[in-house]
Coordinates of N, CA and C in Angstrom, one line a residue:
M1 N -69.8 -52.0 -46.5 CA -69.9 -51.3 -45.2 C -71.2 -51.6 -44.5
S2 N -71.1 -51.7 -43.2 CA -72.3 -52.1 -42.4 C -73.2 -50.9 -42.2
S3 N -74.5 -51.1 -42.2 CA -75.5 -50.1 -41.9 C -76.0 -50.2 -40.5
E4 N -75.3 -51.0 -39.7 CA -75.7 -51.1 -38.3 C -75.3 -49.8 -37.6
T5 N -76.2 -49.2 -36.9 CA -76.0 -47.9 -36.3 C -76.1 -48.0 -34.8
T6 N -75.2 -47.4 -34.1 CA -75.2 -47.4 -32.7 C -75.7 -46.1 -32.1
P7 N -75.8 -46.0 -30.8 CA -76.6 -45.0 -30.2 C -76.3 -43.6 -30.5
A8 N -77.3 -42.8 -30.5 CA -77.2 -41.3 -30.6 C -77.1 -40.7 -29.3
E9 N -76.5 -39.5 -29.2 CA -76.6 -38.8 -27.9 C -78.1 -38.4 -27.7
T10 N -78.6 -38.4 -26.5 CA -79.9 -38.0 -26.2 C -80.0 -36.9 -25.2
P11 N -81.1 -36.3 -25.0 CA -81.2 -35.2 -23.9 C -80.8 -35.8 -22.6
F12 N -80.7 -37.1 -22.4 CA -80.4 -37.6 -21.1 C -78.9 -38.1 -21.1
A13 N -78.0 -37.3 -21.6 CA -76.6 -37.8 -21.8 C -76.0 -38.1 -20.4
D14 N -76.5 -37.5 -19.3 CA -75.9 -37.7 -18.0 C -76.1 -39.1 -17.5
R15 N -77.0 -39.8 -18.2 CA -77.3 -41.2 -17.8 C -76.5 -42.2 -18.6
A16 N -75.4 -41.8 -19.3 CA -74.6 -42.6 -20.1 C -74.2 -43.9 -19.5
D17 N -73.6 -43.7 -18.2 CA -73.1 -44.9 -17.6 C -74.2 -45.9 -17.3
D18 N -75.4 -45.4 -16.8 CA -76.5 -46.3 -16.5 C -76.9 -47.0 -17.8
R19 N -77.0 -46.3 -18.9 CA -77.4 -46.9 -20.2 C -76.4 -48.0 -20.6
D20 N -75.2 -47.8 -20.4 CA -74.2 -48.8 -20.8 C -74.3 -50.1 -20.0
S21 N -74.6 -49.9 -18.7 CA -74.7 -51.1 -17.8 C -76.0 -51.9 -18.0
A22 N -77.0 -51.3 -18.6 CA -78.3 -51.9 -18.7 C -78.2 -53.0 -19.9
P23 N -79.1 -54.0 -19.8 CA -79.2 -54.9 -21.0 C -79.4 -54.1 -22.3
Q24 N -78.8 -54.5 -23.3 CA -78.8 -53.8 -24.6 C -79.8 -54.4 -25.6
F25 N -80.5 -53.6 -26.2 CA -81.5 -54.0 -27.2 C -81.3 -53.2 -28.5
V26 N -82.0 -53.7 -29.6 CA -81.8 -53.0 -30.9 C -83.2 -52.9 -31.5
L27 N -83.5 -51.8 -32.2 CA -84.7 -51.7 -32.9 C -84.5 -52.0 -34.4
P28 N -85.0 -53.1 -34.9 CA -84.8 -53.5 -36.3 C -85.7 -52.8 -37.2
L29 N -85.1 -52.3 -38.3 CA -85.8 -51.7 -39.4 C -85.5 -52.5 -40.7
V30 N -86.5 -52.9 -41.5 CA -86.2 -53.6 -42.7 C -86.8 -52.7 -43.9
V31 N -86.0 -52.4 -44.9 CA -86.4 -51.7 -46.1 C -86.6 -52.7 -47.2
R32 N -87.7 -52.5 -47.9 CA -87.9 -53.4 -49.1 C -87.2 -52.8 -50.3
I33 N -86.3 -53.7 -50.9 CA -85.6 -53.2 -52.1 C -85.7 -54.3 -53.1
E34 N -86.6 -54.2 -54.0 CA -86.8 -55.1 -55.1 C -85.8 -54.7 -56.3
R35 N -85.2 -55.7 -56.9 CA -84.2 -55.5 -57.9 C -84.7 -54.6 -59.1
A36 N -86.0 -54.9 -59.5 CA -86.5 -54.2 -60.7 C -86.9 -52.8 -60.4
E37 N -87.4 -52.5 -59.1 CA -87.9 -51.2 -58.8 C -87.4 -50.8 -57.4
P38 N -86.2 -50.5 -57.2 CA -85.7 -50.1 -55.9 C -86.3 -48.7 -55.6
P39 N -86.5 -48.4 -54.3 CA -86.9 -47.1 -53.9 C -85.8 -46.0 -54.1
G40 N -86.2 -44.8 -54.1 CA -85.3 -43.7 -54.1 C -84.6 -43.5 -52.8
H41 N -83.4 -42.9 -52.8 CA -82.6 -42.7 -51.6 C -83.3 -41.8 -50.6
T42 N -83.7 -40.7 -51.0 CA -84.3 -39.7 -50.1 C -85.7 -40.2 -49.6
D43 N -86.4 -40.9 -50.5 CA -87.7 -41.4 -50.0 C -87.5 -42.5 -49.0
A44 N -86.5 -43.3 -49.2 CA -86.2 -44.4 -48.2 C -85.8 -43.8 -46.8
L45 N -85.1 -42.7 -46.8 CA -84.7 -42.0 -45.6 C -85.9 -41.4 -44.9
E46 N -86.7 -40.7 -45.7 CA -87.9 -40.1 -45.1 C -88.9 -41.1 -44.6
T47 N -89.0 -42.2 -45.3 CA -90.0 -43.3 -44.9 C -89.5 -43.9 -43.6
A48 N -88.1 -44.1 -43.5 CA -87.6 -44.7 -42.3 C -87.9 -43.8 -41.1
A49 N -87.7 -42.5 -41.2 CA -87.9 -41.6 -40.1 C -89.4 -41.6 -39.7
R50 N -90.3 -41.6 -40.7 CA -91.7 -41.6 -40.4 C -92.1 -43.0 -39.8
A51 N -91.4 -44.0 -40.2 CA -91.7 -45.4 -39.6 C -91.4 -45.4 -38.2
V52 N -90.2 -44.8 -37.8 CA -89.9 -44.8 -36.4 C -90.9 -43.9 -35.6
L53 N -91.3 -42.8 -36.1 CA -92.3 -42.0 -35.4 C -93.7 -42.7 -35.3
S54 N -94.1 -43.4 -36.4 CA -95.3 -44.2 -36.3 C -95.2 -45.3 -35.3
F55 N -94.1 -45.9 -35.2 CA -93.9 -47.0 -34.2 C -94.0 -46.4 -32.8
L56 N -93.2 -45.3 -32.5 CA -93.2 -44.8 -31.2 C -94.5 -44.2 -30.7
S57 N -95.3 -43.8 -31.6 CA -96.6 -43.2 -31.3 C -97.8 -44.2 -31.3
D58 N -97.5 -45.5 -31.7 CA -98.5 -46.5 -31.7 C -99.0 -46.9 -30.3
E59 N -100.3 -47.2 -30.2 CA -100.8 -47.5 -28.9 C -100.2 -48.7 -28.3
R60 N -99.7 -49.6 -29.1 CA -99.0 -50.8 -28.6 C -97.7 -50.5 -27.9
V61 N -97.2 -49.2 -28.1 CA -96.0 -48.7 -27.4 C -96.4 -47.7 -26.3
T62 N -97.4 -46.9 -26.6 CA -97.7 -45.8 -25.7 C -98.6 -46.2 -24.5
E63 N -99.4 -47.2 -24.7 CA -100.3 -47.6 -23.6 C -99.5 -48.4 -22.6
P64 N -99.7 -48.2 -21.3 CA -98.9 -48.9 -20.2 C -98.9 -50.5 -20.4
E65 N -100.1 -51.0 -20.8 CA -100.2 -52.4 -21.0 C -100.1 -52.8 -22.5
G66 N -99.6 -51.9 -23.3 CA -99.4 -52.2 -24.7 C -98.5 -53.4 -25.0
E67 N -98.8 -54.0 -26.1 CA -98.0 -55.2 -26.5 C -96.5 -55.0 -26.6
W68 N -96.1 -53.8 -27.0 CA -94.7 -53.6 -27.2 C -94.1 -52.6 -26.1
A69 N -94.9 -52.2 -25.2 CA -94.5 -51.1 -24.2 C -93.3 -51.6 -23.4
A70 N -93.3 -52.8 -22.9 CA -92.2 -53.2 -22.0 C -90.9 -53.3 -22.8
A71 N -91.0 -53.9 -24.0 CA -89.8 -54.0 -24.9 C -89.2 -52.6 -25.2
V72 N -90.1 -51.7 -25.5 CA -89.6 -50.3 -25.8 C -89.0 -49.6 -24.6
A73 N -89.6 -49.8 -23.5 CA -89.1 -49.2 -22.2 C -87.7 -49.8 -21.9
A74 N -87.5 -51.1 -22.1 CA -86.2 -51.7 -21.8 C -85.1 -51.2 -22.8
W75 N -85.5 -51.0 -24.1 CA -84.7 -50.5 -25.1 C -84.2 -49.1 -24.8
E76 N -85.2 -48.2 -24.4 CA -84.9 -46.8 -24.1 C -84.1 -46.7 -22.9
D77 N -84.1 -47.6 -22.0 CA -83.3 -47.6 -20.7 C -81.8 -47.8 -21.0
A78 N -81.5 -48.4 -22.2 CA -80.2 -48.7 -22.6 C -79.8 -47.7 -23.7
R79 N -78.8 -48.1 -24.5 CA -78.4 -47.3 -25.6 C -79.4 -47.5 -26.7
I80 N -79.7 -46.4 -27.4 CA -80.7 -46.4 -28.5 C -80.1 -46.8 -29.8
R81 N -80.2 -48.1 -30.0 CA -79.6 -48.7 -31.2 C -80.7 -49.0 -32.3
K82 N -80.3 -48.8 -33.5 CA -81.2 -49.2 -34.6 C -80.3 -49.9 -35.7
V83 N -80.9 -50.9 -36.3 CA -80.2 -51.6 -37.4 C -81.1 -51.7 -38.6
V84 N -80.6 -51.3 -39.7 CA -81.4 -51.3 -40.9 C -80.9 -52.5 -41.8
R85 N -81.8 -53.4 -42.2 CA -81.5 -54.5 -43.1 C -82.4 -54.3 -44.3
R86 N -82.1 -55.1 -45.3 CA -82.9 -55.0 -46.6 C -83.4 -56.4 -46.9
A87 N -84.6 -56.4 -47.6 CA -85.2 -57.6 -48.0 C -85.9 -57.4 -49.4
R88 N -86.1 -58.5 -50.1 CA -86.9 -58.5 -51.3 C -87.7 -59.8 -51.4
G89 N -88.7 -59.8 -52.3 CA -89.4 -61.0 -52.6 C -89.9 -61.8 -51.4
G90 N -89.6 -63.1 -51.3 CA -90.0 -63.9 -50.2 C -89.4 -63.5 -48.9
E91 N -88.2 -62.9 -48.9 CA -87.6 -62.5 -47.6 C -88.5 -61.4 -47.0
W92 N -89.0 -60.5 -47.9 CA -89.8 -59.4 -47.4 C -91.1 -60.0 -46.9
R93 N -91.7 -60.9 -47.6 CA -93.0 -61.5 -47.2 C -92.9 -62.2 -45.8
K94 N -91.8 -62.9 -45.6 CA -91.6 -63.6 -44.4 C -91.4 -62.6 -43.2
A95 N -90.6 -61.6 -43.5 CA -90.4 -60.5 -42.5 C -91.7 -59.8 -42.1
A96 N -92.6 -59.6 -43.1 CA -93.8 -58.9 -42.9 C -94.8 -59.7 -42.0
E97 N -94.5 -61.0 -41.9 CA -95.4 -61.9 -41.1 C -95.1 -61.7 -39.6
L98 N -93.9 -61.2 -39.3 CA -93.6 -61.0 -37.9 C -94.3 -59.7 -37.3
P99 N -94.5 -59.7 -36.0 CA -95.1 -58.5 -35.4 C -94.3 -57.2 -35.8
G100 N -95.0 -56.2 -36.2 CA -94.3 -55.0 -36.6 C -95.2 -54.0 -37.2
L101 N -94.7 -52.9 -37.7 CA -95.5 -51.8 -38.3 C -94.8 -51.4 -39.6
T102 N -95.5 -51.5 -40.7 CA -95.0 -51.1 -42.0 C -95.4 -49.7 -42.4
T103 N -94.5 -48.8 -42.8 CA -94.8 -47.5 -43.3 C -94.4 -47.4 -44.8
T104 N -95.3 -46.8 -45.6 CA -95.1 -46.7 -47.0 C -94.9 -45.3 -47.4
G105 N -93.8 -45.0 -48.2 CA -93.6 -43.7 -48.8 C -94.0 -43.6 -50.2
K106 N -93.4 -42.8 -51.0 CA -93.7 -42.6 -52.4 C -93.3 -43.9 -53.2
T107 N -92.1 -44.4 -52.8 CA -91.6 -45.6 -53.5 C -91.0 -46.6 -52.5
A108 N -90.9 -46.2 -51.3 CA -90.2 -47.1 -50.2 C -91.3 -47.7 -49.3
E109 N -90.9 -48.9 -48.8 CA -91.6 -49.5 -47.7 C -90.6 -49.9 -46.6
V110 N -90.9 -49.5 -45.4 CA -90.0 -49.8 -44.3 C -90.8 -50.4 -43.1
R111 N -90.4 -51.5 -42.6 CA -91.1 -52.1 -41.5 C -90.2 -52.0 -40.2
V112 N -90.8 -51.6 -39.2 CA -90.2 -51.5 -37.9 C -90.7 -52.6 -37.0
F113 N -89.8 -53.3 -36.3 CA -90.1 -54.4 -35.4 C -89.9 -54.0 -34.0
P114 N -90.6 -54.6 -33.0 CA -90.3 -54.3 -31.6 C -88.9 -54.6 -31.2
P115 N -88.3 -53.8 -30.3 CA -86.9 -54.1 -29.9 C -86.6 -55.5 -29.5
I116 N -85.4 -56.0 -29.8 CA -85.0 -57.3 -29.5 C -83.6 -57.2 -28.8
P117 N -83.2 -58.2 -28.1 CA -81.8 -58.3 -27.5 C -80.8 -58.3 -28.7
L118 N -79.6 -57.7 -28.4 CA -78.6 -57.7 -29.5 C -78.3 -59.0 -30.1
D119 N -78.4 -60.1 -29.3 CA -78.1 -61.4 -29.8 C -79.4 -62.2 -30.0
G120 N -80.6 -61.6 -30.1 CA -81.8 -62.3 -30.1 C -82.6 -62.1 -31.4
W121 N -81.9 -62.0 -32.5 CA -82.6 -61.8 -33.8 C -83.4 -63.0 -34.2
P122 N -84.7 -62.8 -34.6 CA -85.4 -64.0 -35.2 C -84.8 -64.4 -36.5
K123 N -84.9 -65.6 -36.9 CA -84.2 -66.1 -38.1 C -84.6 -65.4 -39.3
E124 N -85.9 -65.0 -39.4 CA -86.4 -64.3 -40.6 C -85.7 -63.0 -40.8
L125 N -85.2 -62.4 -39.7 CA -84.5 -61.1 -39.9 C -82.9 -61.3 -39.8
A126 N -82.5 -62.3 -39.1 CA -81.0 -62.4 -38.9 C -80.3 -62.7 -40.2
K127 N -81.0 -63.3 -41.2 CA -80.4 -63.7 -42.4 C -80.4 -62.6 -43.5
L128 N -81.1 -61.5 -43.2 CA -81.2 -60.4 -44.1 C -79.9 -59.6 -44.1
Q129 N -79.5 -59.0 -45.3 CA -78.3 -58.3 -45.5 C -78.3 -57.0 -44.7
V130 N -77.2 -56.6 -44.0 CA -77.2 -55.4 -43.3 C -76.2 -54.4 -44.0
S131 N -75.3 -54.9 -44.8 CA -74.3 -54.0 -45.4 C -74.6 -53.8 -46.8
G132 N -74.0 -52.7 -47.3 CA -74.1 -52.4 -48.7 C -75.4 -51.9 -49.2
T133 N -76.3 -51.3 -48.3 CA -77.6 -50.8 -48.7 C -77.4 -49.4 -49.3
E134 N -77.3 -49.3 -50.6 CA -77.1 -48.1 -51.3 C -78.2 -47.8 -52.3
L135 N -78.8 -46.7 -52.2 CA -79.8 -46.3 -53.2 C -79.4 -44.9 -53.8
S136 N -80.2 -44.5 -54.8 CA -79.9 -43.2 -55.4 C -81.2 -42.5 -55.7
D137 N -81.1 -41.2 -56.0 CA -82.2 -40.4 -56.5 C -82.1 -40.1 -57.9
E138 N -83.1 -40.2 -58.7 CA -83.1 -39.9 -60.1 C -82.8 -38.4 -60.3
T139 N -83.4 -37.6 -59.5 CA -83.2 -36.1 -59.5 C -83.0 -35.6 -58.1
P140 N -82.2 -34.6 -57.9 CA -82.0 -34.0 -56.5 C -83.4 -33.6 -55.9
P141 N -83.5 -33.9 -54.6 CA -84.8 -33.5 -54.0 C -85.0 -32.0 -54.0
A142 N -86.3 -31.6 -54.1 CA -86.6 -30.2 -54.1 C -86.5 -29.6 -52.7
P143 N -86.4 -28.3 -52.6 CA -86.4 -27.7 -51.2 C -87.6 -28.1 -50.4
A144 N -87.4 -28.3 -49.2 CA -88.6 -28.7 -48.3 C -89.6 -27.6 -48.3
D145 N -90.9 -27.9 -48.2 CA -91.9 -26.9 -48.1 C -91.8 -26.1 -46.8
P146 N -92.1 -24.8 -46.8 CA -92.0 -24.0 -45.6 C -92.8 -24.6 -44.5
G147 N -92.3 -24.6 -43.3 CA -93.0 -25.2 -42.1 C -92.9 -26.7 -41.9
T148 N -92.3 -27.4 -42.9 CA -92.1 -28.8 -42.8 C -90.9 -29.1 -41.9
P149 N -91.1 -30.0 -40.9 CA -89.9 -30.5 -40.1 C -88.8 -31.1 -41.1
V150 N -87.6 -30.7 -40.8 CA -86.5 -31.2 -41.7 C -85.4 -31.9 -40.9
L151 N -85.0 -33.0 -41.3 CA -83.9 -33.7 -40.7 C -82.7 -33.4 -41.6
W152 N -81.7 -32.7 -41.1 CA -80.6 -32.2 -41.9 C -79.4 -33.1 -41.7
L153 N -78.9 -33.7 -42.8 CA -77.7 -34.6 -42.8 C -76.5 -33.8 -42.9
N154 N -75.4 -34.2 -42.2 CA -74.1 -33.6 -42.2 C -73.6 -33.6 -43.6
P155 N -73.3 -32.5 -44.3 CA -72.8 -32.5 -45.6 C -71.4 -33.0 -45.7
E156 N -70.7 -33.1 -44.6 CA -69.3 -33.5 -44.6 C -69.0 -35.0 -44.4
L157 N -70.1 -35.7 -44.2 CA -70.0 -37.2 -44.0 C -70.5 -38.0 -45.2
D158 N -69.8 -39.1 -45.4 CA -70.2 -40.0 -46.5 C -70.8 -41.3 -45.9
M159 N -72.1 -41.4 -45.9 CA -72.8 -42.5 -45.3 C -73.6 -43.3 -46.3
S160 N -73.7 -44.6 -46.2 CA -74.5 -45.4 -47.0 C -76.0 -45.1 -46.8
T161 N -76.8 -45.5 -47.7 CA -78.3 -45.3 -47.5 C -78.7 -46.0 -46.2
G162 N -78.3 -47.2 -45.9 CA -78.7 -47.9 -44.7 C -78.3 -47.2 -43.5
K163 N -77.1 -46.7 -43.4 CA -76.6 -46.0 -42.3 C -77.4 -44.7 -42.1
S164 N -77.6 -44.0 -43.2 CA -78.4 -42.7 -43.1 C -79.8 -43.0 -42.6
M165 N -80.4 -44.1 -43.1 CA -81.7 -44.4 -42.6 C -81.8 -44.5 -41.1
A166 N -80.8 -45.2 -40.5 CA -80.8 -45.4 -39.1 C -80.6 -44.0 -38.4
Q167 N -79.7 -43.2 -39.0 CA -79.4 -41.9 -38.4 C -80.6 -41.0 -38.4
V168 N -81.3 -40.9 -39.5 CA -82.5 -40.0 -39.5 C -83.6 -40.6 -38.6
G169 N -83.6 -41.9 -38.4 CA -84.5 -42.5 -37.4 C -84.2 -42.1 -36.0
H170 N -82.9 -42.0 -35.7 CA -82.5 -41.5 -34.4 C -83.0 -40.0 -34.3
A171 N -82.7 -39.2 -35.3 CA -83.1 -37.8 -35.2 C -84.6 -37.6 -35.0
A172 N -85.4 -38.4 -35.8 CA -86.8 -38.3 -35.6 C -87.2 -38.6 -34.2
Q173 N -86.6 -39.6 -33.6 CA -86.9 -40.0 -32.2 C -86.5 -38.9 -31.2
L174 N -85.3 -38.3 -31.4 CA -84.9 -37.2 -30.5 C -85.9 -36.0 -30.6
A175 N -86.4 -35.7 -31.9 CA -87.4 -34.7 -32.0 C -88.7 -35.0 -31.3
W176 N -89.1 -36.3 -31.4 CA -90.3 -36.7 -30.8 C -90.2 -36.5 -29.2
W177 N -89.1 -36.9 -28.7 CA -88.8 -36.8 -27.3 C -88.9 -35.3 -26.8
A178 N -88.3 -34.4 -27.7 CA -88.2 -33.0 -27.3 C -89.5 -32.2 -27.5
L179 N -90.5 -32.7 -28.2 CA -91.7 -32.0 -28.4 C -92.6 -32.2 -27.2
D180 N -93.5 -31.2 -27.0 CA -94.5 -31.3 -25.9 C -95.7 -32.1 -26.5
A181 N -96.6 -32.4 -25.6 CA -97.7 -33.3 -25.9 C -98.6 -32.7 -27.1
H182 N -98.8 -31.4 -27.0 CA -99.6 -30.8 -28.1 C -99.0 -30.9 -29.4
A183 N -97.7 -30.6 -29.5 CA -97.0 -30.7 -30.8 C -96.9 -32.1 -31.3
R184 N -96.7 -33.1 -30.4 CA -96.7 -34.5 -30.8 C -98.0 -34.9 -31.4
T185 N -99.1 -34.5 -30.7 CA -100.5 -34.8 -31.2 C -100.7 -34.2 -32.6
A186 N -100.3 -33.0 -32.8 CA -100.5 -32.3 -34.1 C -99.7 -33.0 -35.2
W187 N -98.5 -33.3 -34.9 CA -97.6 -33.9 -35.9 C -98.1 -35.3 -36.3
R188 N -98.6 -36.1 -35.3 CA -99.1 -37.4 -35.6 C -100.4 -37.3 -36.4
A189 N -101.3 -36.3 -36.1 CA -102.5 -36.1 -36.8 C -102.3 -35.8 -38.3
E190 N -101.2 -35.1 -38.5 CA -100.9 -34.7 -39.9 C -100.2 -35.8 -40.7
G191 N -99.9 -36.9 -40.0 CA -99.2 -38.0 -40.7 C -97.7 -37.9 -40.7
F192 N -97.2 -37.2 -39.8 CA -95.7 -37.0 -39.6 C -95.1 -36.5 -40.9
P193 N -95.5 -35.3 -41.4 CA -94.8 -34.8 -42.6 C -93.4 -34.4 -42.2
L194 N -92.4 -34.7 -43.0 CA -91.0 -34.3 -42.8 C -90.3 -34.4 -44.1
A195 N -89.1 -33.8 -44.1 CA -88.2 -33.9 -45.2 C -86.8 -34.3 -44.7
V196 N -86.0 -35.0 -45.5 CA -84.6 -35.2 -45.2 C -83.8 -34.5 -46.3
R197 N -83.0 -33.5 -45.9 CA -82.2 -32.7 -46.8 C -80.8 -32.6 -46.3
T198 N -79.9 -32.1 -47.1 CA -78.5 -31.8 -46.8 C -78.3 -30.3 -46.9
P199 N -77.7 -29.7 -45.9 CA -77.4 -28.2 -46.0 C -76.5 -27.9 -47.2
S200 N -76.6 -26.7 -47.6 CA -75.8 -26.3 -48.8 C -74.3 -26.3 -48.6
D201 N -73.9 -26.0 -47.4 CA -72.4 -26.0 -47.1 C -72.1 -26.1 -45.6
A202 N -70.9 -26.1 -45.3 CA -70.4 -26.3 -43.9 C -70.9 -25.2 -43.0
S203 N -71.0 -24.0 -43.5 CA -71.5 -22.9 -42.6 C -73.0 -23.0 -42.3
A204 N -73.8 -23.5 -43.2 CA -75.2 -23.8 -42.9 C -75.3 -24.9 -41.9
W205 N -74.5 -25.9 -42.0 CA -74.5 -27.0 -41.1 C -74.1 -26.5 -39.7
A206 N -73.1 -25.7 -39.6 CA -72.6 -25.2 -38.3 C -73.7 -24.4 -37.7
A207 N -74.5 -23.6 -38.4 CA -75.5 -22.8 -37.9 C -76.6 -23.7 -37.3
L208 N -76.9 -24.8 -37.9 CA -77.9 -25.8 -37.4 C -77.4 -26.5 -36.1
T209 N -76.1 -26.8 -36.1 CA -75.6 -27.5 -34.9 C -75.5 -26.6 -33.7
S210 N -75.5 -25.3 -33.9 CA -75.4 -24.4 -32.8 C -76.8 -23.8 -32.4
A211 N -77.9 -24.3 -33.0 CA -79.2 -23.7 -32.8 C -79.9 -24.3 -31.6
G212 N -79.3 -25.3 -30.9 CA -80.0 -25.9 -29.8 C -81.0 -26.9 -30.1
L213 N -81.0 -27.4 -31.3 CA -81.9 -28.4 -31.8 C -81.4 -29.8 -31.5
P214 N -82.3 -30.8 -31.5 CA -81.8 -32.2 -31.3 C -80.7 -32.6 -32.3
L215 N -79.6 -33.1 -31.8 CA -78.5 -33.5 -32.6 C -78.0 -34.9 -32.4
V216 N -77.9 -35.7 -33.4 CA -77.4 -37.0 -33.3 C -75.9 -37.1 -33.4
R217 N -75.3 -37.8 -32.4 CA -73.9 -38.1 -32.4 C -73.7 -39.6 -32.5
D218 N -73.0 -40.1 -33.5 CA -72.9 -41.6 -33.7 C -71.7 -42.1 -32.8
A219 N -71.9 -43.4 -32.4 CA -70.8 -44.0 -31.6 C -69.7 -44.4 -32.4
G220 N -69.8 -44.5 -33.7 CA -68.7 -44.7 -34.6 C -68.3 -46.2 -34.8
F221 N -69.2 -47.1 -34.5 CA -68.9 -48.5 -34.7 C -68.8 -48.9 -36.2
T222 N -69.5 -48.1 -37.1 CA -69.5 -48.4 -38.5 C -69.4 -47.1 -39.3
E223 N -68.7 -47.2 -40.4 CA -68.6 -46.2 -41.4 C -68.0 -44.8 -41.1
I224 N -68.3 -44.3 -39.9 CA -67.8 -42.9 -39.6 C -67.1 -42.9 -38.2
A225 N -66.4 -41.9 -37.9 CA -65.6 -41.8 -36.7 C -66.5 -41.6 -35.5
P226 N -66.1 -42.1 -34.3 CA -66.9 -41.9 -33.1 C -67.1 -40.5 -32.8
G227 N -68.3 -40.2 -32.3 CA -68.7 -38.8 -32.0 C -69.1 -37.9 -33.1
S228 N -69.1 -38.5 -34.3 CA -69.5 -37.7 -35.5 C -71.0 -37.2 -35.3
C229 N -71.2 -35.9 -35.6 CA -72.5 -35.4 -35.6 C -73.1 -35.7 -37.0
T230 N -74.2 -36.4 -37.0 CA -74.8 -36.9 -38.3 C -76.0 -36.2 -38.8
V231 N -77.0 -35.9 -37.8 CA -78.3 -35.3 -38.2 C -78.7 -34.3 -37.2
V232 N -79.3 -33.2 -37.7 CA -80.0 -32.2 -36.8 C -81.5 -32.3 -37.1
A233 N -82.3 -32.4 -36.1 CA -83.8 -32.5 -36.3 C -84.3 -31.1 -36.1
D234 N -84.8 -30.5 -37.2 CA -85.3 -29.1 -37.1 C -86.8 -29.1 -37.3
H235 N -87.5 -29.1 -36.1 CA -89.0 -29.1 -36.1 C -89.4 -27.6 -35.8
P236 N -90.4 -27.0 -36.5 CA -90.8 -25.7 -36.2 C -91.2 -25.5 -34.7
A237 N -91.8 -26.5 -34.1 CA -92.2 -26.3 -32.7 C -91.1 -26.2 -31.8
L238 N -89.9 -26.6 -32.2 CA -88.7 -26.6 -31.3 C -88.0 -25.2 -31.4
R239 N -88.4 -24.4 -32.3 CA -87.8 -23.1 -32.5 C -88.6 -21.9 -31.9
R240 N -89.7 -22.2 -31.3 CA -90.5 -21.2 -30.7 C -90.0 -20.7 -29.4

């Protein structure tokens, strides 16, 4: 199964037609998976979400003349696409030589690269595997600490680790867009603490989806049906 993920619904859903007609770009994410010591599933998801936030808040993106600002603006004017690929050994080292930003978790490393045209992948990334990225946790993750932003995965969907990484990246981005400047600054200063968890049952998920929080809807190009709700971004600052 492919872990290529297509756009999430955004607060600007009324611009759908404009986004579809604009040139399309993709945000590449590469996760390091060494055979001997693969990262844990939940840590890979959380690291991917923090990697997207670190990238979006980087001065090379936020400053008007920043190195990546124009590419990100073009990407955000179209559909918000993210593709997760995996690398190990020499593949990872070659990928790390390209401009980008690496975020490290407890066991995971994820590198985000500036947006590229859909058909404009550099050769170092184009040859990396996109399908079949599956990881596991040795033990179930503990409950999130009180006050920690949580990205809640739909308990009724079966998604690969790669697909889920892209989805939580979408959710983190929607949360970032929804926060005011003060909350963004505070979250960044704390190092973007967050947790990725799955609600206990369908009723808990239904409560989250009806709470007015940022909600990711997948286009359904891979793994799941079009319009599937995949992740809710629950940040304490969005519940005040």
